[in-house]
Coordinates of C-alpha atoms and ligand atoms in Angstrom, one line a residue:
M37 CA 0.0 0.0 0.0
N38 CA 1.4 3.4 -0.9
A39 CA 0.7 6.6 0.9
S40 CA -1.9 7.9 -1.6
S41 CA -4.1 4.8 -1.4
L42 CA -6.4 5.0 1.6
A43 CA -9.9 3.6 1.2
I44 CA -11.4 6.6 2.8
L45 CA -10.0 8.6 -0.1
G46 CA -11.4 6.2 -2.7
A47 CA -8.9 3.4 -2.9
Q48 CA -9.6 -0.4 -2.4
P49 CA -9.7 -1.4 1.3
A50 CA -6.6 -3.0 2.7
F51 CA -8.6 -6.0 3.9
D52 CA -11.2 -8.0 2.1
S53 CA -13.1 -8.9 5.3
P54 CA -13.3 -7.2 8.7
V55 CA -10.4 -7.6 11.1
P56 CA -12.0 -7.5 14.6
I57 CA -10.5 -6.4 17.9
G58 CA -10.5 -9.1 20.5
Q59 CA -8.8 -12.5 21.0
L60 CA -11.3 -14.6 19.0
Y61 CA -9.4 -17.8 19.4
F62 CA -10.7 -20.8 17.5
P63 CA -9.2 -24.2 18.3
S64 CA -8.9 -26.6 15.4
W65 CA -12.1 -28.2 14.1
Q66 CA -10.8 -31.7 15.2
R67 CA -10.4 -30.6 18.8
Y68 CA -13.9 -29.1 18.8
E69 CA -15.3 -32.2 17.3
S70 CA -13.7 -34.5 19.8
A71 CA -14.7 -32.3 22.8
F72 CA -18.3 -32.1 21.6
R73 CA -18.5 -35.8 20.8
D74 CA -17.6 -36.5 24.4
I75 CA -20.5 -34.1 25.5
F76 CA -22.9 -36.0 23.1
E77 CA -21.8 -39.4 24.4
R78 CA -22.2 -38.4 28.1
Q79 CA -25.6 -36.9 27.2
Y80 CA -25.0 -34.1 29.8
Y81 CA -25.3 -30.5 28.7
T82 CA -25.2 -28.4 31.8
N83 CA -25.4 -28.0 35.6
Q84 CA -22.0 -28.4 37.0
G85 CA -21.1 -31.2 34.6
P86 CA -17.7 -33.0 34.5
L87 CA -16.2 -30.3 32.1
A88 CA -17.4 -27.4 34.3
Q89 CA -15.9 -29.1 37.3
R90 CA -12.6 -29.8 35.5
L91 CA -12.5 -26.2 34.4
E92 CA -12.9 -24.9 38.0
E93 CA -10.2 -27.2 39.2
R94 CA -7.8 -26.1 36.4
V95 CA -8.5 -22.4 36.9
Q96 CA -7.8 -22.8 40.6
E97 CA -4.6 -24.5 39.9
F98 CA -3.5 -22.0 37.2
L99 CA -4.2 -19.0 39.4
G100 CA -3.2 -20.6 42.8
V101 CA -6.5 -19.6 44.2
R102 CA -8.8 -21.6 46.5
H103 CA -12.0 -21.2 44.7
G104 CA -12.8 -20.6 41.0
I105 CA -16.6 -20.4 40.5
C106 CA -17.4 -20.5 36.8
V107 CA -20.5 -18.6 35.7
S108 CA -22.2 -18.0 32.4
N109 CA -20.7 -14.6 31.9
A110 CA -18.8 -11.9 33.9
T111 CA -21.9 -9.6 34.0
I112 CA -23.9 -12.2 36.0
G113 CA -20.8 -12.8 38.2
L114 CA -20.7 -9.1 39.0
I115 CA -24.4 -9.0 39.7
M116 CA -24.0 -11.9 42.1
M117 CA -21.3 -10.0 44.1
P118 CA -23.3 -7.4 46.1
D119 CA -25.6 -10.0 47.7
A120 CA -22.7 -12.4 48.3
L121 CA -20.7 -9.6 50.0
G122 CA -23.8 -8.1 51.8
L123 CA -23.3 -4.7 50.4
S124 CA -25.6 -1.7 51.0
G125 CA -25.8 2.0 50.2
K126 CA -23.0 3.1 47.8
V127 CA -20.1 1.5 46.0
I128 CA -17.0 3.3 44.6
L129 CA -16.0 2.4 41.0
P130 CA -14.4 4.1 38.0
S131 CA -16.6 5.6 35.5
F132 CA -14.1 4.5 32.8
S133 CA -15.4 0.9 32.4
F134 CA -17.9 -1.3 30.6
A135 CA -21.6 -0.9 31.4
A136 CA -21.7 -4.2 33.4
S137 CA -19.5 -2.8 36.2
A138 CA -22.1 -0.1 37.1
Q139 CA -25.1 -2.1 36.0
S140 CA -24.3 -4.9 38.5
L141 CA -24.8 -2.3 41.2
S142 CA -28.1 -1.1 39.7
W143 CA -29.5 -4.7 39.8
A144 CA -28.8 -4.7 43.5
G145 CA -30.3 -1.3 44.2
L146 CA -26.9 0.2 45.1
Q147 CA -25.7 3.7 44.2
P148 CA -22.5 4.1 42.2
V149 CA -20.0 6.6 43.3
F150 CA -17.9 7.4 40.2
C151 CA -14.2 8.0 40.7
D152 CA -11.8 9.6 38.2
I153 CA -8.9 7.6 36.6
D154 CA -5.2 8.0 36.5
P155 CA -4.7 9.4 32.9
D156 CA -1.4 7.6 32.3
T157 CA -2.5 4.1 33.4
H158 CA -6.3 4.4 32.8
Q159 CA -6.9 2.6 36.1
I160 CA -9.0 4.1 39.0
A161 CA -7.2 7.0 40.7
A162 CA -6.5 5.4 44.1
D163 CA -5.4 8.8 45.6
R164 CA -8.9 10.2 44.9
I165 CA -10.9 7.5 46.5
G166 CA -10.5 8.7 50.1
T167 CA -12.4 12.0 49.5
L168 CA -15.4 9.9 48.1
I169 CA -15.9 7.9 51.2
D170 CA -18.8 8.6 53.5
E171 CA -20.8 6.5 56.0
N172 CA -22.9 5.1 53.2
V173 CA -20.1 3.6 51.2
S174 CA -19.8 -0.1 51.8
A175 CA -17.3 -1.1 49.1
I176 CA -14.8 -0.3 46.4
M177 CA -15.0 -2.1 43.1
G178 CA -11.6 -1.8 41.4
V179 CA -11.5 -2.5 37.6
N180 CA -8.3 -4.1 36.4
L181 CA -8.1 -2.8 32.9
W182 CA -6.2 -3.6 29.7
G183 CA -4.2 -6.5 31.0
G184 CA -2.9 -4.2 33.8
A185 CA -4.0 -3.7 37.3
C186 CA -5.1 -0.9 39.7
D187 CA -2.8 0.1 42.5
L188 CA -3.9 -2.9 44.5
K189 CA -1.9 -2.0 47.6
A190 CA -3.3 1.6 47.8
L191 CA -6.9 0.3 47.3
A192 CA -6.4 -2.3 50.0
E193 CA -5.1 0.3 52.4
V194 CA -7.9 2.7 51.9
A195 CA -10.5 -0.1 52.1
E196 CA -8.9 -1.2 55.4
E197 CA -8.6 2.2 56.9
N198 CA -12.3 2.9 56.2
G199 CA -13.6 -0.6 57.1
I200 CA -15.1 -1.1 53.7
Q201 CA -14.9 -4.1 51.4
L202 CA -12.9 -4.3 48.2
Y203 CA -13.5 -6.4 45.2
F204 CA -12.5 -6.4 41.6
D205 CA -14.0 -6.4 38.1
S206 CA -11.1 -8.2 36.5
A207 CA -12.8 -9.0 33.2
H208 CA -9.7 -8.2 31.3
G209 CA -7.2 -9.7 33.8
F210 CA -7.0 -13.5 33.4
G211 CA -3.4 -14.6 33.5
C212 CA -2.0 -11.4 34.7
A213 CA 0.0 -11.2 37.9
V214 CA 1.1 -8.6 40.4
D215 CA 4.5 -9.1 42.1
G216 CA 4.3 -12.7 40.9
I217 CA 0.8 -13.3 42.4
S218 CA -2.0 -14.0 39.9
L219 CA -5.0 -11.7 39.6
G220 CA -7.9 -13.7 41.2
N221 CA -6.2 -13.6 44.6
F222 CA -6.9 -9.9 45.5
G223 CA -9.6 -8.2 47.5
R224 CA -12.6 -10.3 48.7
A225 CA -13.1 -11.6 45.2
E226 CA -12.4 -11.0 41.5
V227 CA -14.6 -11.5 38.5
F228 CA -13.0 -12.6 35.2
S229 CA -14.7 -12.6 31.8
F230 CA -14.3 -15.6 29.5
H231 CA -16.1 -13.8 26.6
A232 CA -14.9 -14.6 23.1
T233 CA -13.0 -11.3 22.9
K234 CA -10.9 -12.3 26.0
I235 CA -7.8 -14.3 26.3
L236 CA -9.6 -17.2 28.0
N237 CA -12.5 -17.8 25.9
A238 CA -15.7 -19.9 26.7
T239 CA -17.6 -18.0 23.9
E240 CA -19.6 -16.5 26.8
G241 CA -18.5 -17.1 30.4
G242 CA -16.7 -15.9 33.4
C243 CA -15.3 -17.0 36.8
I244 CA -15.4 -15.6 40.3
C245 CA -12.3 -16.2 42.2
T246 CA -11.9 -16.0 46.0
N247 CA -9.7 -17.4 48.8
D248 CA -12.7 -17.0 51.3
D249 CA -14.5 -20.3 51.9
E250 CA -17.6 -18.6 53.3
L251 CA -17.9 -16.2 50.5
A252 CA -17.4 -19.0 47.9
A253 CA -20.2 -21.1 49.6
R254 CA -22.5 -18.1 49.3
L255 CA -21.6 -17.5 45.6
R256 CA -22.1 -21.2 44.8
N257 CA -25.6 -21.0 46.3
I258 CA -26.5 -17.8 44.5
R259 CA -25.3 -19.4 41.2
S260 CA -27.7 -22.2 42.2
S261 CA -28.4 -25.9 41.6
Y262 CA -25.7 -28.6 41.6
G263 CA -22.2 -27.5 42.4
A264 CA -23.5 -25.5 45.4
G265 CA -21.3 -27.7 47.6
R266 CA -21.9 -26.7 51.2
F267 CA -25.4 -25.3 51.8
V268 CA -25.5 -21.6 52.9
E269 CA -28.6 -19.5 53.4
V270 CA -28.9 -16.9 50.6
V271 CA -31.7 -14.5 50.0
K272 CA -31.4 -14.4 46.2
T273 CA -30.5 -17.0 43.7
A274 CA -29.8 -16.7 40.0
N275 CA -29.0 -19.0 37.1
G276 CA -25.3 -18.3 36.6
R277 CA -24.3 -21.8 35.5
M278 CA -21.8 -22.5 32.8
S279 CA -22.7 -25.1 30.3
E280 CA -20.5 -28.1 29.3
A281 CA -20.1 -26.6 25.8
Q282 CA -18.8 -23.3 27.3
A283 CA -16.5 -25.2 29.5
A284 CA -15.2 -27.5 26.8
I285 CA -14.1 -24.4 24.8
A286 CA -12.6 -22.7 27.8
L287 CA -10.6 -25.8 28.6
M288 CA -9.1 -25.8 25.1
S289 CA -8.4 -22.1 25.5
L290 CA -6.7 -22.7 28.8
D291 CA -4.5 -25.4 27.2
D292 CA -3.5 -22.8 24.6
F293 CA -3.2 -19.9 27.0
P294 CA 0.6 -19.8 27.0
E295 CA 0.8 -19.7 23.2
N296 CA -2.0 -17.1 22.9
R297 CA -0.4 -14.9 25.5
E298 CA 3.0 -15.1 23.8
N299 CA 1.4 -14.3 20.4
N300 CA -0.3 -11.3 22.0
E301 CA 2.9 -10.1 23.7
A302 CA 4.9 -10.4 20.4
L303 CA 2.2 -8.4 18.5
Y304 CA 2.1 -5.8 21.4
R305 CA 5.8 -5.3 21.1
L306 CA 5.6 -4.9 17.3
Y307 CA 2.9 -2.3 17.7
A308 CA 5.0 -0.5 20.4
A309 CA 8.0 -0.4 18.0
R310 CA 5.9 1.0 15.0
L311 CA 3.6 3.4 17.0
K312 CA 6.4 5.2 18.7
D313 CA 7.3 6.7 15.4
I314 CA 3.8 7.9 14.6
P315 CA 3.2 11.4 16.1
G316 CA 0.0 11.7 18.2
L317 CA -0.5 8.0 19.0
C318 CA 0.5 7.0 22.5
L319 CA 0.4 3.4 23.4
V320 CA -0.7 2.5 26.9
E321 CA 1.4 0.0 28.7
P322 CA -0.3 -2.6 31.0
S323 CA 0.3 -0.9 34.3
G324 CA 1.1 -2.3 37.8
V325 CA 1.6 -5.9 36.7
S326 CA 4.6 -8.3 36.8
R327 CA 2.9 -10.3 34.0
S328 CA 0.3 -9.1 31.5
N329 CA -1.9 -11.1 29.1
Y330 CA -1.4 -8.3 26.5
Q331 CA -5.0 -8.8 25.4
Y332 CA -5.5 -5.2 24.4
V333 CA -3.6 -2.7 22.2
V334 CA -4.9 0.7 23.6
C335 CA -3.8 4.1 22.4
T336 CA -4.7 7.7 23.0
V337 CA -5.1 9.9 19.9
D338 CA -3.7 13.4 20.2
E339 CA -5.7 15.1 17.4
R340 CA -3.3 18.1 17.1
E341 CA -0.2 15.9 16.6
F342 CA -1.9 13.0 14.6
G343 CA -4.0 15.3 12.4
L344 CA -7.3 13.4 12.9
D345 CA -9.4 13.1 16.0
R346 CA -10.1 9.5 17.4
D347 CA -13.5 9.1 15.7
L348 CA -12.2 10.1 12.3
L349 CA -9.3 7.7 12.7
I350 CA -11.9 4.9 13.5
E351 CA -13.8 5.8 10.3
T352 CA -10.5 5.7 8.3
L353 CA -9.7 2.3 9.7
K354 CA -13.2 1.1 9.2
A355 CA -13.1 2.0 5.4
E356 CA -10.0 -0.4 5.3
N357 CA -12.1 -3.1 7.1
V358 CA -10.1 -2.7 10.4
I359 CA -12.6 -2.6 13.3
A360 CA -11.0 -0.4 15.9
R361 CA -13.2 0.5 18.9
R362 CA -13.5 3.4 21.2
Y363 CA -13.8 1.6 24.6
F364 CA -15.2 3.0 26.7
Y365 CA -17.5 5.6 25.4
P366 CA -19.1 7.5 26.8
G367 CA -18.0 7.3 30.4
L368 CA -20.6 5.5 32.7
H369 CA -21.4 8.7 34.4
R370 CA -22.6 10.0 31.0
C371 CA -24.8 6.9 30.3
I372 CA -28.5 6.5 31.2
P373 CA -29.5 6.2 34.0
Y374 CA -26.5 7.6 35.8
A375 CA -26.3 10.9 33.8
T376 CA -29.8 11.8 35.0
D377 CA -29.9 10.1 38.4
F378 CA -26.4 11.2 39.5
S379 CA -25.8 14.3 37.5
Q380 CA -23.3 15.5 40.1
Y381 CA -20.6 13.6 38.3
L382 CA -21.0 15.3 34.9
D383 CA -18.4 17.9 35.6
R384 CA -16.3 16.0 38.2
L385 CA -14.4 13.5 36.1
P386 CA -12.2 15.5 33.7
D387 CA -9.6 12.8 33.2
T388 CA -12.2 10.2 32.4
D389 CA -13.9 12.6 29.9
R390 CA -10.6 13.3 28.2
L391 CA -9.8 9.7 27.9
C392 CA -13.2 8.7 26.6
A393 CA -12.8 11.2 23.8
S394 CA -9.3 9.9 22.8
C395 CA -9.0 6.3 23.6
I396 CA -8.9 3.8 20.8
Q397 CA -8.4 0.0 20.8
F398 CA -6.5 -1.7 17.8
P399 CA -6.9 -5.4 16.7
I400 CA -4.7 -7.9 18.5
G401 CA -5.3 -11.7 19.2
A402 CA -5.5 -14.9 17.3
L403 CA -6.9 -13.5 14.0
V404 CA -4.2 -10.9 13.5
S405 CA -1.3 -12.2 11.4
A406 CA 2.2 -10.5 11.1
D407 CA 1.2 -9.4 7.6
G408 CA -2.2 -8.0 8.9
F409 CA -0.3 -6.1 11.7
E410 CA 2.0 -4.6 9.0
R411 CA -1.0 -3.5 6.9
I412 CA -2.7 -2.0 10.0
C413 CA 0.4 0.0 10.9
N414 CA 0.9 1.2 7.3
I415 CA -2.7 2.5 7.3
L416 CA -2.0 4.4 10.5
V417 CA 1.2 5.9 9.0
S418 CA -0.8 7.0 5.8
A419 CA -3.7 8.3 7.9
H420 CA -1.3 10.6 9.7
R421 CA 0.4 11.7 6.5
L422 CA -2.9 12.2 4.6
S423 CA -4.7 13.7 7.5
A424 CA -5.4 17.1 6.0
R425 CA -6.9 15.4 2.8
I426 CA -9.0 13.1 5.1
R427 CA -10.3 16.0 7.1
S428 CA -11.3 18.0 4.0
R429 CA -12.9 14.9 2.3
H430 CA -14.8 14.4 5.6
A431 CA -16.0 18.0 5.7
E432 CA -17.4 17.8 2.2
Ligands
LIG614 N1 -16.3 -5.6 33.0 C1 -15.5 -5.1 32.0 C2 -14.5 -4.1 32.4 C3 -15.7 -5.5 30.7 O1 -14.9 -5.0 29.7 C4 -16.7 -6.5 30.4 C5 -17.0 -6.9 29.0 C6 -17.5 -6.9 31.5 C7 -17.2 -6.5 32.7 C8 -18.5 -8.0 31.3 O2 -18.1 -9.2 30.8 P1 -19.1 -10.3 30.0 O3 -20.4 -10.3 30.7 O4 -19.1 -9.8 28.6 O5 -18.3 -11.6 30.2 C9 -17.3 -6.6 24.1 C10 -17.6 -7.9 24.9 O6 -18.9 -8.4 24.7 C11 -17.4 -7.7 26.4 O7 -17.1 -9.0 26.9 C12 -16.4 -6.7 26.7 N2 -16.2 -6.4 28.1 C13 -16.6 -5.4 26.0 C14 -15.5 -4.4 26.3 O8 -16.5 -5.7 24.6 P2 -18.8 -5.8 22.2 O9 -20.2 -5.8 22.1 O10 -18.0 -4.6 21.8 O11 -18.1 -7.1 21.5 P3 -18.5 -7.7 20.1 O12 -19.3 -8.9 20.4 O13 -19.0 -6.6 19.3 O14 -17.2 -8.2 19.6 C15 -16.1 -7.3 19.2 C16 -15.6 -7.5 17.8 O15 -15.4 -8.8 17.5 C17 -16.7 -7.1 16.7 O16 -16.0 -6.5 15.6 C18 -17.3 -8.4 16.2 C19 -16.1 -9.3 16.4 N3 -16.5 -10.7 16.8 C20 -17.0 -10.9 18.0 C21 -17.4 -12.2 18.3 C22 -18.0 -12.5 19.7 C23 -16.3 -11.7 15.8 O17 -15.8 -11.5 14.7 N4 -16.6 -13.1 16.2 C24 -17.2 -13.3 17.4 O18 -17.4 -14.5 17.7 O19 -18.5 -6.1 23.8

């Protein structure tokens, strides 16, 4: 591709079919067939079947955690947390997150207290949490983003000093470690996502990890049906069960985790080497971890230096069949119902607002080849070089 040939300016797209963001790992057909033949022969689809049980054991072993409670997706896992922890009143969380983080509080009738983020790491600003705590705050929900982690030590200190609980939305964090300890072992509990776009993929799925036996028993009873283990009285129950089909795929994904992580890291480093020479694109390093899963390539776009704003860059890439995304947009404090019910946050989260306007996620994962990566970077170089022409074409 030469510099005058961008699809947004009328050339042929660089890719014939869409290149998505996300891990999107597909094991070989033979492995699928064999795993699904076993399910067929056992004639057992769901309800803490042998594959779901094996997955829980393998996750526990892999993360070095006492309990891995697999669920049908991370959203339901997060929804189960407030009742399992006995939360009330308000919970502090970052506004820079996926809808599920705040929605899980809404399902429990809890009030979110939105905290700003650290603009360099994109994680919750631990030093600003103290000012948000009042007598109605019962917990902090840290969100471990982008294959990195919040300042876990600072969060644990502020939770302890104020006698409130701490748990994590670690949807992005499977296989990451802090000072050699795997995520899954921090706070009262952590919730991972095993969605198809994540490094551990059950198509849909998730897992709640905790080292607390009592909490684990409550969570298993809330998830309901077989697999509850010890009976514990709980007020609400749900159907958060993971099916055998989901567990079969997650087990294959776990087998191939080291290879997928390595592939991600190699791609991430290639992006880092190329992006540093493109003015206005600043790659975010996974923060606060001793090991990352590198499952995201996240940049901020400086419009003045790059020549295009983030949204016009997304359009430019889309014309080439490259599906970049603007996670997370808008910030949760600007989404319904929070923007209307808690309008006090609208002018209180300047770093979140800036990031929501400039953050972009590029493709990484199993479907991105070395050649594909080269083509994506060449598009970015050309988009910068031809930014004036793109802007004037866009304005027509
Ligand atoms: N907390 C945080 C911080 C989260 O980011 C998330 C989810 C959660 C909690 C809740 O976890 P889950 O309940 O989902 O387990 C995606 C994912 O659905 C979601 O898991 C993720 N975070 C969120 C950030 O992104 P979408 O709607 O943007 O993904 P989707 O399905 O559009 O896929 C992305 C791209 O991949 C598209 O271009 C289509 C393509 N694709 C997708 C799938 C699933 C394919 O080509 N093939 C596929 O099979 O939300």
